[in-house]
Amino acid sequence: MDILLKVKIFCTLAIVLGLICAKHVACSRHRQYHPGRKMSSGDNNNEDLVTSFPGQPHADFQHFAGYVTVNETNGRALFYWFYEAITNPQEKPLVLWLNGGPGCSSVGYGATQEIGPFLVDSDGQGLKYNNFSWNREANVLFVESPVGVGFSYSNTTSDYEHLGDDLTANDAYNFLHKWFLKFPSYRTRTFYIAGESYAGKYVPELAELIVDRNMEPSLHIDLKGILLGNPETSDAEDWMGIVDYAWSHAVISDETHREIRESCDFKSSNPWINQTCCDAVDELLAQYHKIDMYSLYTPVCFATAARSNDQSTKSVMSYKRTLKMMPRIMGGFDPCLDDYATAFYNRPDVQKALHASDGHSLKNWSICNYKIFNNWEDSKPSVIPIYKKLISAGLRIWVYSGDTDGRVPVLSTRYSLSTLNLRITKPWRPWYHEKEVSGWFQEYEGLTFATFRGAGHDVPSFKPSGSLAFFSSFLLGQSPPETK
């Protein structure tokens, strides 16, 4: 106790002297947050304010968590976690972050493993401070969507049987307007939507709803742009990118690649009626199953190998012939991050602090709901037509790809974006971060595409500092840094 007391005293002095306590990991993990700043003018959210989050490092900003009911009749409610910007939250934009799956948690991935200020520690029991959290540049809102994901729920059982893109977009749209009732000072704030993976469908679909309904002044949301990481975009091009990337990165043989190229018509309504195609794609998936498809060059998590083996094989074999999607296997630089998050969010004190439960009647939280994935009813084969609509509406669209991801590889995104036939305004060139080439980018009329060198599917997990710099450029509407 004496050592801990000395650490706390040191941290307090460091703050007084203007030092940055977050750099001192030993102290930051032991200091609890005590809200000292008033809420934004006009907002009344004392019931959602998080005041004693277990293991939370010191923070000079407020965060809120709780539920927003999106359908009163059926009792559908989405769980959110909102972080105010670290400095000047009243002046900075609002960004909504969505993860995909479909069926995976934005709290478990985006908030806890990637861009949130508090990352789950390697023992699944504590938190560590993220020095590259995106709430350094914006107010960031995470939502577990649709119902059935994470803590989000419905009181009507049949809701879980009819989940798909359209319902998800409409619920997310209703969520925003009802969330603004809780936080009215953000209603007219500059707004962006960001996400990754299957959120490559969610984000444009929600943006389209906003653009369409903004014609009614009372419903106006000041949406300025969307940011998409390793996004599922167009099924035919995505699949061909998966195949060509696996071959070009020596995951499959020349023979398997040739068989897929010759027998699979990914542009048809059902490419899986061809048995030769099915067998060849099964071979591709079997080879990827031996490594982490989401990060080709990092280790797998042996702690969950048996569980992943059983779950993933069944899902792939039963699903690729219907919706042309594959289940999430694992993402992030640390291959066991999913397990740490699961352990953390199933703690009674954590659920109570986040207002997800009373601390006694616990919710069974999982990072991905495979039942949602397997029962997904409505998936648009392509959101390229929506891209065209959003570009015409003047929205800023940035797309980025971690170039070591095999699930939605850089080739998939390049193939998909090429169908837009946009005029190039700035040709292919490197962009820099910390004096190193961080990736390459190209600008088009209405769209920017960039790569992250050496990053897997969840780019901020691999390149936290670089992704924050990239995010800052996006918000400013400036090209990524082009010089050392």
Tab-separated table of C-alpha atoms in Angstrom:
chain	number	residue	atom	x	y	z
A	1	MET	CA	0.000	0.000	0.000
A	2	ASP	CA	2.886	2.420	0.778
A	3	ILE	CA	4.331	1.978	-2.712
A	4	LEU	CA	0.931	2.516	-4.325
A	5	LEU	CA	0.380	5.665	-2.254
A	6	LYS	CA	3.744	7.039	-3.360
A	7	VAL	CA	2.850	6.345	-6.980
A	8	LYS	CA	-0.450	8.202	-6.612
A	9	ILE	CA	1.282	11.160	-5.011
A	10	PHE	CA	3.838	11.244	-7.815
A	11	CYS	CA	1.119	11.293	-10.449
A	12	THR	CA	-0.702	14.136	-8.709
A	13	LEU	CA	2.506	16.186	-8.613
A	14	ALA	CA	3.177	15.372	-12.261
A	15	ILE	CA	-0.164	16.826	-13.266
A	16	VAL	CA	0.423	19.954	-11.231
A	17	LEU	CA	3.824	20.440	-12.868
A	18	GLY	CA	2.297	19.989	-16.328
A	19	LEU	CA	3.805	16.598	-16.988
A	20	ILE	CA	1.937	13.936	-18.890
A	21	CYS	CA	1.011	11.212	-16.451
A	22	ALA	CA	-0.241	8.921	-19.199
A	23	LYS	CA	3.389	8.256	-20.152
A	24	HIS	CA	4.031	6.714	-16.757
A	25	VAL	CA	2.329	3.367	-17.142
A	26	ALA	CA	2.998	2.362	-13.550
A	27	CYS	CA	0.914	5.231	-12.227
A	28	SER	CA	-1.768	5.483	-14.885
A	29	ARG	CA	-3.105	2.019	-14.210
A	30	HIS	CA	-3.786	2.704	-10.558
A	31	ARG	CA	-5.600	6.017	-10.741
A	32	GLN	CA	-9.395	6.037	-10.920
A	33	TYR	CA	-11.255	8.711	-12.821
A	34	HIS	CA	-13.239	11.239	-10.806
A	35	PRO	CA	-15.270	13.584	-13.010
A	36	GLY	CA	-14.204	17.143	-12.467
A	37	ARG	CA	-15.592	18.941	-15.499
A	38	LYS	CA	-19.196	19.897	-16.055
A	39	MET	CA	-21.100	18.228	-18.853
A	40	SER	CA	-21.552	20.035	-22.130
A	41	SER	CA	-24.110	22.813	-21.924
A	42	GLY	CA	-27.631	21.564	-22.418
A	43	ASP	CA	-26.819	17.876	-21.928
A	44	ASN	CA	-28.450	15.990	-19.080
A	45	ASN	CA	-26.875	12.573	-18.744
A	46	ASN	CA	-26.026	11.980	-15.123
A	47	GLU	CA	-27.570	8.515	-15.309
A	48	ASP	CA	-25.195	7.490	-18.155
A	49	LEU	CA	-22.028	9.130	-16.848
A	50	VAL	CA	-19.380	6.489	-16.075
A	51	THR	CA	-17.878	7.429	-12.728
A	52	SER	CA	-16.031	4.385	-11.375
A	53	PHE	CA	-14.867	2.170	-14.209
A	54	PRO	CA	-12.823	-0.760	-12.797
A	55	GLY	CA	-9.111	-0.460	-13.473
A	56	GLN	CA	-9.479	2.735	-15.467
A	57	PRO	CA	-6.335	4.835	-15.891
A	58	HIS	CA	-6.509	8.523	-15.088
A	59	ALA	CA	-8.404	10.595	-17.664
A	60	ASP	CA	-9.285	14.274	-17.901
A	61	PHE	CA	-12.365	13.716	-20.023
A	62	GLN	CA	-15.825	12.330	-19.381
A	63	HIS	CA	-17.352	9.210	-20.884
A	64	PHE	CA	-20.884	7.869	-20.909
A	65	ALA	CA	-22.428	4.450	-21.468
A	66	GLY	CA	-25.938	3.042	-21.555
A	67	TYR	CA	-28.894	2.189	-23.744
A	68	VAL	CA	-30.965	3.973	-26.367
A	69	THR	CA	-34.300	2.372	-27.253
A	70	VAL	CA	-34.678	2.412	-31.041
A	71	ASN	CA	-38.064	0.669	-31.209
A	72	GLU	CA	-40.500	1.147	-28.328
A	73	THR	CA	-43.035	-1.407	-29.572
A	74	ASN	CA	-40.588	-4.312	-29.766
A	75	GLY	CA	-38.271	-3.098	-27.032
A	76	ARG	CA	-35.155	-2.933	-29.210
A	77	ALA	CA	-32.303	-1.117	-27.473
A	78	LEU	CA	-28.745	-0.447	-28.639
A	79	PHE	CA	-25.853	-0.133	-26.207
A	80	TYR	CA	-23.457	2.800	-26.668
A	81	TRP	CA	-20.228	4.053	-25.170
A	82	PHE	CA	-19.344	7.690	-25.780
A	83	TYR	CA	-16.034	9.417	-25.118
A	84	GLU	CA	-15.762	13.173	-25.101
A	85	ALA	CA	-12.686	14.597	-26.798
A	86	ILE	CA	-9.725	14.966	-24.465
A	87	THR	CA	-9.543	18.705	-25.103
A	88	ASN	CA	-12.172	21.208	-26.275
A	89	PRO	CA	-14.971	18.687	-26.840
A	90	GLN	CA	-17.403	21.512	-27.537
A	91	GLU	CA	-15.362	22.521	-30.610
A	92	LYS	CA	-14.557	19.103	-32.085
A	93	PRO	CA	-16.622	16.911	-34.416
A	94	LEU	CA	-18.601	13.824	-33.478
A	95	VAL	CA	-17.531	10.497	-34.983
A	96	LEU	CA	-19.594	7.311	-34.886
A	97	TRP	CA	-17.536	4.091	-35.074
A	98	LEU	CA	-19.054	0.770	-36.188
A	99	ASN	CA	-17.549	-2.707	-36.387
A	100	GLY	CA	-18.940	-5.399	-38.634
A	101	GLY	CA	-19.093	-9.177	-38.656
A	102	PRO	CA	-22.024	-8.979	-39.049
A	103	GLY	CA	-22.477	-9.706	-35.364
A	104	CYS	CA	-19.259	-8.295	-33.851
A	105	SER	CA	-18.993	-5.688	-31.124
A	106	SER	CA	-17.789	-2.117	-31.666
A	107	VAL	CA	-17.099	-1.968	-27.919
A	108	GLY	CA	-15.037	-5.166	-27.965
A	109	TYR	CA	-13.066	-4.245	-31.078
A	110	GLY	CA	-13.114	-0.516	-31.840
A	111	ALA	CA	-13.254	0.817	-28.280
A	112	THR	CA	-11.191	-1.835	-26.502
A	113	GLN	CA	-8.618	-2.992	-29.050
A	114	GLU	CA	-8.208	-0.157	-31.522
A	115	ILE	CA	-9.145	3.506	-31.164
A	116	GLY	CA	-10.652	3.948	-27.680
A	117	PRO	CA	-8.749	5.608	-24.805
A	118	PHE	CA	-8.816	2.489	-22.593
A	119	LEU	CA	-7.476	-0.770	-24.039
A	120	VAL	CA	-8.089	-4.067	-22.278
A	121	ASP	CA	-4.950	-5.416	-20.645
A	122	SER	CA	-3.380	-8.759	-21.467
A	123	ASP	CA	-4.791	-10.467	-18.385
A	124	GLY	CA	-8.390	-9.523	-19.201
A	125	GLN	CA	-8.722	-7.926	-15.777
A	126	GLY	CA	-7.477	-4.379	-16.222
A	127	LEU	CA	-7.091	-1.494	-18.649
A	128	LYS	CA	-4.205	0.465	-20.040
A	129	TYR	CA	-4.227	3.960	-21.489
A	130	ASN	CA	-4.096	4.367	-25.265
A	131	ASN	CA	-1.857	7.311	-26.095
A	132	PHE	CA	-3.193	7.258	-29.660
A	133	SER	CA	-6.905	7.235	-28.970
A	134	TRP	CA	-9.008	8.925	-31.620
A	135	ASN	CA	-10.752	11.019	-28.974
A	136	ARG	CA	-7.637	13.172	-29.084
A	137	GLU	CA	-9.093	14.573	-32.310
A	138	ALA	CA	-12.858	14.075	-31.964
A	139	ASN	CA	-15.736	13.062	-29.736
A	140	VAL	CA	-16.100	9.337	-30.431
A	141	LEU	CA	-19.289	7.279	-30.146
A	142	PHE	CA	-19.282	3.455	-30.245
A	143	VAL	CA	-22.514	1.499	-30.789
A	144	GLU	CA	-23.080	-2.254	-30.539
A	145	SER	CA	-25.269	-2.932	-33.552
A	146	PRO	CA	-27.568	-4.616	-34.453
A	147	VAL	CA	-29.542	-5.987	-31.465
A	148	GLY	CA	-28.013	-9.227	-30.251
A	149	VAL	CA	-24.480	-7.833	-30.531
A	150	GLY	CA	-22.689	-7.303	-27.227
A	151	PHE	CA	-25.068	-5.755	-24.692
A	152	SER	CA	-27.680	-4.634	-27.255
A	153	TYR	CA	-30.969	-6.513	-27.030
A	154	SER	CA	-34.609	-6.819	-28.049
A	155	ASN	CA	-37.594	-7.876	-25.936
A	156	THR	CA	-39.156	-9.386	-29.070
A	157	THR	CA	-37.599	-12.729	-29.944
A	158	SER	CA	-38.593	-12.572	-33.605
A	159	ASP	CA	-36.387	-9.491	-34.074
A	160	TYR	CA	-33.342	-11.739	-33.895
A	161	GLU	CA	-34.697	-13.845	-36.763
A	162	HIS	CA	-34.894	-10.994	-39.279
A	163	LEU	CA	-31.605	-9.150	-38.955
A	164	GLY	CA	-29.967	-7.681	-42.018
A	165	ASP	CA	-28.493	-4.561	-43.586
A	166	ASP	CA	-31.720	-2.557	-43.884
A	167	LEU	CA	-32.895	-3.136	-40.302
A	168	THR	CA	-29.409	-2.355	-39.020
A	169	ALA	CA	-29.248	0.936	-40.941
A	170	ASN	CA	-32.719	2.031	-39.823
A	171	ASP	CA	-32.049	1.165	-36.178
A	172	ALA	CA	-28.730	3.021	-36.298
A	173	TYR	CA	-30.482	6.052	-37.806
A	174	ASN	CA	-33.156	5.989	-35.089
A	175	PHE	CA	-30.430	5.557	-32.502
A	176	LEU	CA	-28.690	8.750	-33.612
A	177	HIS	CA	-31.793	10.911	-33.344
A	178	LYS	CA	-32.681	9.517	-29.928
A	179	TRP	CA	-29.086	9.821	-28.761
A	180	PHE	CA	-29.188	13.497	-29.714
A	181	LEU	CA	-32.078	13.893	-27.273
A	182	LYS	CA	-29.675	12.766	-24.544
A	183	PHE	CA	-26.874	14.957	-25.903
A	184	PRO	CA	-28.586	17.927	-27.565
A	185	SER	CA	-25.385	19.973	-27.783
A	186	TYR	CA	-24.159	17.500	-30.426
A	187	ARG	CA	-27.228	17.670	-32.681
A	188	THR	CA	-25.759	20.330	-34.955
A	189	ARG	CA	-22.154	19.182	-34.608
A	190	THR	CA	-20.058	18.260	-37.646
A	191	PHE	CA	-20.535	14.498	-37.969
A	192	TYR	CA	-18.601	11.622	-39.535
A	193	ILE	CA	-19.138	7.841	-39.654
A	194	ALA	CA	-16.212	5.422	-39.551
A	195	GLY	CA	-15.867	1.648	-39.417
A	196	GLU	CA	-14.151	-1.436	-40.753
A	197	SER	CA	-14.768	-4.883	-42.232
A	198	TYR	CA	-18.501	-5.600	-42.710
A	199	ALA	CA	-19.128	-2.024	-41.578
A	200	GLY	CA	-18.043	-1.368	-45.146
A	201	LYS	CA	-21.728	-2.117	-45.797
A	202	TYR	CA	-23.144	-0.551	-42.586
A	203	VAL	CA	-21.445	2.841	-42.941
A	204	PRO	CA	-22.464	3.753	-46.530
A	205	GLU	CA	-25.978	2.417	-45.930
A	206	LEU	CA	-26.418	4.591	-42.845
A	207	ALA	CA	-24.873	7.574	-44.654
A	208	GLU	CA	-27.355	7.130	-47.498
A	209	LEU	CA	-30.272	7.165	-45.047
A	210	ILE	CA	-28.981	10.391	-43.516
A	211	VAL	CA	-28.522	12.051	-46.909
A	212	ASP	CA	-32.027	11.030	-48.012
A	213	ARG	CA	-33.761	12.153	-44.824
A	214	ASN	CA	-31.771	15.355	-44.444
A	215	MET	CA	-34.237	16.845	-46.922
A	216	GLU	CA	-36.493	17.237	-43.878
A	217	PRO	CA	-34.926	20.147	-41.899
A	218	SER	CA	-36.067	18.829	-38.523
A	219	LEU	CA	-34.148	15.579	-39.151
A	220	HIS	CA	-30.954	17.192	-40.432
A	221	ILE	CA	-27.635	15.642	-39.359
A	222	ASP	CA	-24.511	17.527	-40.426
A	223	LEU	CA	-22.802	14.518	-42.060
A	224	LYS	CA	-19.588	15.520	-43.828
A	225	GLY	CA	-17.960	12.218	-44.701
A	226	ILE	CA	-17.231	8.542	-44.094
A	227	LEU	CA	-14.026	6.659	-43.296
A	228	LEU	CA	-13.744	2.939	-44.088
A	229	GLY	CA	-11.002	0.467	-43.158
A	230	ASN	CA	-10.519	-2.852	-44.998
A	231	PRO	CA	-14.209	-2.662	-45.944
A	232	GLU	CA	-16.401	-5.258	-47.569
A	233	THR	CA	-17.637	-3.344	-50.589
A	234	SER	CA	-18.686	-5.419	-53.592
A	235	ASP	CA	-19.002	-9.207	-53.232
A	236	ALA	CA	-17.733	-10.164	-56.688
A	237	GLU	CA	-14.662	-7.938	-56.533
A	238	ASP	CA	-14.061	-8.747	-52.854
A	239	TRP	CA	-13.976	-12.475	-53.578
A	240	MET	CA	-11.664	-12.104	-56.556
A	241	GLY	CA	-9.364	-9.981	-54.430
A	242	ILE	CA	-9.277	-12.680	-51.739
A	243	VAL	CA	-8.300	-15.279	-54.349
A	244	ASP	CA	-5.635	-13.216	-56.105
A	245	TYR	CA	-4.170	-11.972	-52.825
A	246	ALA	CA	-3.892	-15.526	-51.434
A	247	TRP	CA	-2.096	-16.626	-54.599
A	248	SER	CA	0.204	-13.588	-54.798
A	249	HIS	CA	1.163	-14.089	-51.125
A	250	ALA	CA	1.936	-17.801	-51.552
A	251	VAL	CA	-0.997	-19.031	-49.466
A	252	ILE	CA	-2.438	-21.183	-52.293
A	253	SER	CA	-0.874	-23.046	-55.191
A	254	ASP	CA	-0.892	-22.095	-58.865
A	255	GLU	CA	-3.281	-24.993	-59.474
A	256	THR	CA	-5.823	-23.867	-56.867
A	257	HIS	CA	-5.671	-20.309	-58.168
A	258	ARG	CA	-6.210	-21.494	-61.727
A	259	GLU	CA	-9.156	-23.693	-60.732
A	260	ILE	CA	-10.901	-20.819	-58.977
A	261	ARG	CA	-10.229	-18.436	-61.839
A	262	GLU	CA	-11.621	-20.883	-64.386
A	263	SER	CA	-14.606	-22.299	-62.486
A	264	CYS	CA	-15.904	-19.516	-60.210
A	265	ASP	CA	-18.210	-16.835	-61.571
A	266	PHE	CA	-18.346	-14.514	-58.576
A	267	LYS	CA	-20.595	-12.090	-60.458
A	268	SER	CA	-23.384	-14.647	-60.735
A	269	SER	CA	-26.211	-14.727	-58.194
A	270	ASN	CA	-24.971	-18.073	-56.865
A	271	PRO	CA	-21.373	-18.959	-57.769
A	272	TRP	CA	-21.486	-21.960	-55.451
A	273	ILE	CA	-23.578	-24.166	-57.738
A	274	ASN	CA	-20.317	-25.146	-59.435
A	275	GLN	CA	-18.809	-27.961	-57.354
A	276	THR	CA	-15.320	-27.467	-58.783
A	277	CYS	CA	-15.457	-23.841	-57.665
A	278	CYS	CA	-16.646	-24.874	-54.198
A	279	ASP	CA	-13.875	-27.424	-53.786
A	280	ALA	CA	-11.190	-24.971	-54.881
A	281	VAL	CA	-12.438	-22.231	-52.543
A	282	ASP	CA	-12.607	-24.794	-49.716
A	283	GLU	CA	-8.928	-25.482	-50.371
A	284	LEU	CA	-8.147	-21.756	-50.143
A	285	LEU	CA	-9.983	-21.499	-46.826
A	286	ALA	CA	-8.285	-24.650	-45.519
A	287	GLN	CA	-4.865	-23.095	-46.126
A	288	TYR	CA	-5.881	-19.827	-44.477
A	289	HIS	CA	-7.238	-21.781	-41.535
A	290	LYS	CA	-3.673	-22.755	-40.607
A	291	ILE	CA	-2.727	-19.107	-39.993
A	292	ASP	CA	-4.504	-15.886	-39.021
A	293	MET	CA	-6.295	-14.801	-42.188
A	294	TYR	CA	-6.683	-11.299	-40.746
A	295	SER	CA	-2.945	-10.872	-40.232
A	296	LEU	CA	-0.774	-13.090	-42.410
A	297	TYR	CA	2.534	-12.582	-40.636
A	298	THR	CA	1.679	-12.609	-36.925
A	299	PRO	CA	1.204	-15.657	-34.645
A	300	VAL	CA	-2.130	-17.285	-33.899
A	301	CYS	CA	-3.543	-17.529	-30.379
A	302	PHE	CA	-2.842	-21.056	-29.155
A	303	ALA	CA	-5.007	-20.498	-26.081
A	304	THR	CA	-8.137	-20.571	-28.255
A	305	ALA	CA	-6.945	-22.716	-31.128
A	306	ALA	CA	-9.276	-25.620	-30.328
A	307	ARG	CA	-12.336	-23.411	-30.002
A	308	SER	CA	-11.553	-21.393	-33.141
A	309	ASN	CA	-10.911	-24.556	-35.105
A	310	ASP	CA	-14.333	-26.003	-34.386
A	311	GLN	CA	-16.290	-22.760	-34.731
A	312	SER	CA	-14.677	-21.360	-37.864
A	313	THR	CA	-14.679	-24.544	-39.923
A	314	LYS	CA	-18.395	-25.150	-39.363
A	315	SER	CA	-19.293	-21.567	-40.194
A	316	VAL	CA	-17.244	-21.424	-43.382
A	317	MET	CA	-18.491	-24.741	-44.724
A	318	SER	CA	-22.132	-23.928	-44.110
A	319	TYR	CA	-22.105	-20.298	-45.103
A	320	LYS	CA	-19.957	-19.466	-48.071
A	321	ARG	CA	-22.477	-20.990	-50.497
A	322	THR	CA	-25.299	-18.700	-49.399
A	323	LEU	CA	-24.234	-15.204	-48.417
A	324	LYS	CA	-20.686	-15.331	-49.805
A	325	MET	CA	-19.303	-14.227	-46.456
A	326	MET	CA	-16.889	-15.787	-44.027
A	327	PRO	CA	-16.980	-15.547	-40.233
A	328	ARG	CA	-14.541	-13.427	-38.352
A	329	ILE	CA	-11.661	-15.535	-37.087
A	330	MET	CA	-9.500	-13.142	-35.161
A	331	GLY	CA	-8.147	-9.634	-35.554
A	332	GLY	CA	-5.568	-7.403	-33.968
A	333	PHE	CA	-1.832	-7.585	-33.421
A	334	ASP	CA	-2.146	-9.633	-30.237
A	335	PRO	CA	-3.970	-12.798	-31.370
A	336	CYS	CA	-5.540	-13.322	-27.935
A	337	LEU	CA	-7.130	-9.871	-27.607
A	338	ASP	CA	-10.608	-11.275	-28.256
A	339	ASP	CA	-10.306	-13.495	-25.195
A	340	TYR	CA	-9.091	-10.659	-22.972
A	341	ALA	CA	-12.057	-8.486	-23.970
A	342	THR	CA	-14.513	-11.326	-23.364
A	343	ALA	CA	-13.158	-11.928	-19.864
A	344	PHE	CA	-13.274	-8.228	-19.052
A	345	TYR	CA	-16.829	-7.455	-20.217
A	346	ASN	CA	-18.304	-10.444	-18.422
A	347	ARG	CA	-17.180	-9.091	-15.056
A	348	PRO	CA	-20.097	-7.975	-12.809
A	349	ASP	CA	-18.366	-4.748	-11.738
A	350	VAL	CA	-17.587	-3.804	-15.339
A	351	GLN	CA	-21.168	-4.355	-16.513
A	352	LYS	CA	-22.507	-2.350	-13.593
A	353	ALA	CA	-20.105	0.543	-14.195
A	354	LEU	CA	-21.174	0.705	-17.847
A	355	HIS	CA	-24.878	0.591	-16.916
A	356	ALA	CA	-25.228	-2.597	-18.949
A	357	SER	CA	-26.591	-4.546	-15.958
A	358	ASP	CA	-27.259	-4.102	-12.249
A	359	GLY	CA	-24.165	-6.127	-11.410
A	360	HIS	CA	-26.231	-9.129	-10.322
A	361	SER	CA	-28.324	-10.212	-13.328
A	362	LEU	CA	-25.380	-10.378	-15.706
A	363	LYS	CA	-25.512	-10.174	-19.486
A	364	ASN	CA	-23.695	-12.900	-21.396
A	365	TRP	CA	-21.382	-10.702	-23.457
A	366	SER	CA	-19.505	-12.123	-26.443
A	367	ILE	CA	-17.246	-10.277	-28.837
A	368	CYS	CA	-19.002	-11.802	-31.861
A	369	ASN	CA	-22.434	-13.396	-32.100
A	370	TYR	CA	-22.096	-16.209	-34.621
A	371	LYS	CA	-25.830	-16.892	-34.559
A	372	ILE	CA	-26.386	-13.417	-36.006
A	373	PHE	CA	-23.775	-14.111	-38.659
A	374	ASN	CA	-25.312	-17.433	-39.623
A	375	ASN	CA	-28.883	-16.061	-39.740
A	376	TRP	CA	-28.119	-12.802	-41.565
A	377	GLU	CA	-30.976	-12.326	-44.025
A	378	ASP	CA	-30.204	-9.195	-46.001
A	379	SER	CA	-26.790	-8.328	-47.394
A	380	LYS	CA	-26.404	-5.952	-50.324
A	381	PRO	CA	-24.114	-7.502	-52.942
A	382	SER	CA	-22.480	-4.116	-53.545
A	383	VAL	CA	-22.489	-0.640	-52.030
A	384	ILE	CA	-20.737	0.899	-55.040
A	385	PRO	CA	-24.027	2.542	-56.171
A	386	ILE	CA	-24.232	4.146	-52.722
A	387	TYR	CA	-20.650	5.419	-53.079
A	388	LYS	CA	-21.676	7.168	-56.302
A	389	LYS	CA	-24.679	8.732	-54.587
A	390	LEU	CA	-22.621	9.956	-51.617
A	391	ILE	CA	-19.925	11.403	-53.873
A	392	SER	CA	-22.601	13.276	-55.813
A	393	ALA	CA	-23.928	14.616	-52.509
A	394	GLY	CA	-20.500	16.084	-51.767
A	395	LEU	CA	-19.484	13.783	-48.922
A	396	ARG	CA	-15.821	13.099	-48.227
A	397	ILE	CA	-15.028	9.383	-48.645
A	398	TRP	CA	-11.728	7.914	-47.478
A	399	VAL	CA	-10.931	4.210	-47.723
A	400	TYR	CA	-7.830	2.569	-46.268
A	401	SER	CA	-6.375	-0.947	-46.324
A	402	GLY	CA	-3.937	-2.728	-44.052
A	403	ASP	CA	-1.852	-4.585	-46.622
A	404	THR	CA	-1.273	-7.823	-44.651
A	405	ASP	CA	-4.992	-8.639	-44.294
A	406	GLY	CA	-6.207	-11.665	-46.244
A	407	ARG	CA	-9.891	-11.370	-45.338
A	408	VAL	CA	-10.652	-8.059	-47.072
A	409	PRO	CA	-7.278	-7.595	-48.746
A	410	VAL	CA	-5.991	-4.509	-50.466
A	411	LEU	CA	-6.690	-6.145	-53.845
A	412	SER	CA	-10.394	-6.557	-53.008
A	413	THR	CA	-10.671	-2.860	-52.260
A	414	ARG	CA	-8.718	-1.844	-55.362
A	415	TYR	CA	-10.897	-4.052	-57.575
A	416	SER	CA	-14.076	-2.658	-55.990
A	417	LEU	CA	-13.068	0.989	-56.228
A	418	SER	CA	-11.922	0.583	-59.830
A	419	THR	CA	-15.553	-0.046	-60.829
A	420	LEU	CA	-16.324	3.576	-59.901
A	421	ASN	CA	-14.172	4.803	-62.823
A	422	LEU	CA	-13.296	7.991	-60.960
A	423	ARG	CA	-10.888	10.552	-62.383
A	424	ILE	CA	-7.504	10.566	-60.610
A	425	THR	CA	-6.641	13.956	-59.119
A	426	LYS	CA	-3.421	12.975	-57.330
A	427	PRO	CA	-1.494	9.895	-58.569
A	428	TRP	CA	-0.169	7.005	-56.495
A	429	ARG	CA	2.522	8.103	-54.040
A	430	PRO	CA	3.810	7.251	-50.536
A	431	TRP	CA	2.580	8.908	-47.391
A	432	TYR	CA	4.782	9.294	-44.323
A	433	HIS	CA	4.553	9.035	-40.576
A	434	GLU	CA	7.472	9.459	-38.162
A	435	LYS	CA	9.874	9.795	-41.120
A	436	GLU	CA	8.962	6.372	-42.527
A	437	VAL	CA	6.786	5.358	-45.454
A	438	SER	CA	3.522	4.434	-43.739
A	439	GLY	CA	1.802	3.362	-46.952
A	440	TRP	CA	0.694	4.673	-50.316
A	441	PHE	CA	-2.308	6.698	-51.407
A	442	GLN	CA	-4.147	8.007	-54.427
A	443	GLU	CA	-6.782	10.705	-54.664
A	444	TYR	CA	-9.777	10.641	-56.978
A	445	GLU	CA	-12.638	12.992	-57.610
A	446	GLY	CA	-14.630	12.512	-54.402
A	447	LEU	CA	-12.571	9.696	-52.858
A	448	THR	CA	-9.173	8.999	-51.287
A	449	PHE	CA	-7.676	5.497	-51.096
A	450	ALA	CA	-4.665	4.690	-48.907
A	451	THR	CA	-2.729	1.673	-47.668
A	452	PHE	CA	-1.056	0.982	-44.329
A	453	ARG	CA	2.230	-0.829	-44.795
A	454	GLY	CA	2.489	-3.918	-42.571
A	455	ALA	CA	-0.978	-3.648	-40.999
A	456	GLY	CA	-3.588	-6.382	-40.772
A	457	HIS	CA	-7.379	-6.198	-40.790
A	458	ASP	CA	-7.786	-3.953	-37.707
A	459	VAL	CA	-5.353	-1.258	-38.762
A	460	PRO	CA	-5.292	0.835	-35.536
A	461	SER	CA	-4.261	-2.274	-33.565
A	462	PHE	CA	-1.163	-2.568	-35.732
A	463	LYS	CA	-0.396	1.084	-36.431
A	464	PRO	CA	-1.882	3.117	-33.555
A	465	SER	CA	0.218	6.247	-34.043
A	466	GLY	CA	-0.027	6.204	-37.830
A	467	SER	CA	-3.769	5.611	-37.829
A	468	LEU	CA	-4.298	8.595	-35.502
A	469	ALA	CA	-2.266	10.820	-37.833
A	470	PHE	CA	-4.264	9.529	-40.804
A	471	PHE	CA	-7.543	10.142	-38.957
A	472	SER	CA	-6.448	13.699	-38.212
A	473	SER	CA	-5.767	14.320	-41.912
A	474	PHE	CA	-9.206	12.946	-42.768
A	475	LEU	CA	-10.957	15.303	-40.333
A	476	LEU	CA	-8.983	18.263	-41.673
A	477	GLY	CA	-9.736	17.332	-45.276
A	478	GLN	CA	-6.016	17.304	-46.040
A	479	SER	CA	-3.973	14.719	-47.921
A	480	PRO	CA	-1.981	12.290	-45.753
A	481	PRO	CA	1.536	13.667	-45.061
A	482	GLU	CA	3.599	13.377	-48.241
A	483	THR	CA	7.044	14.229	-46.877
A	484	LYS	CA	9.303	12.969	-44.114
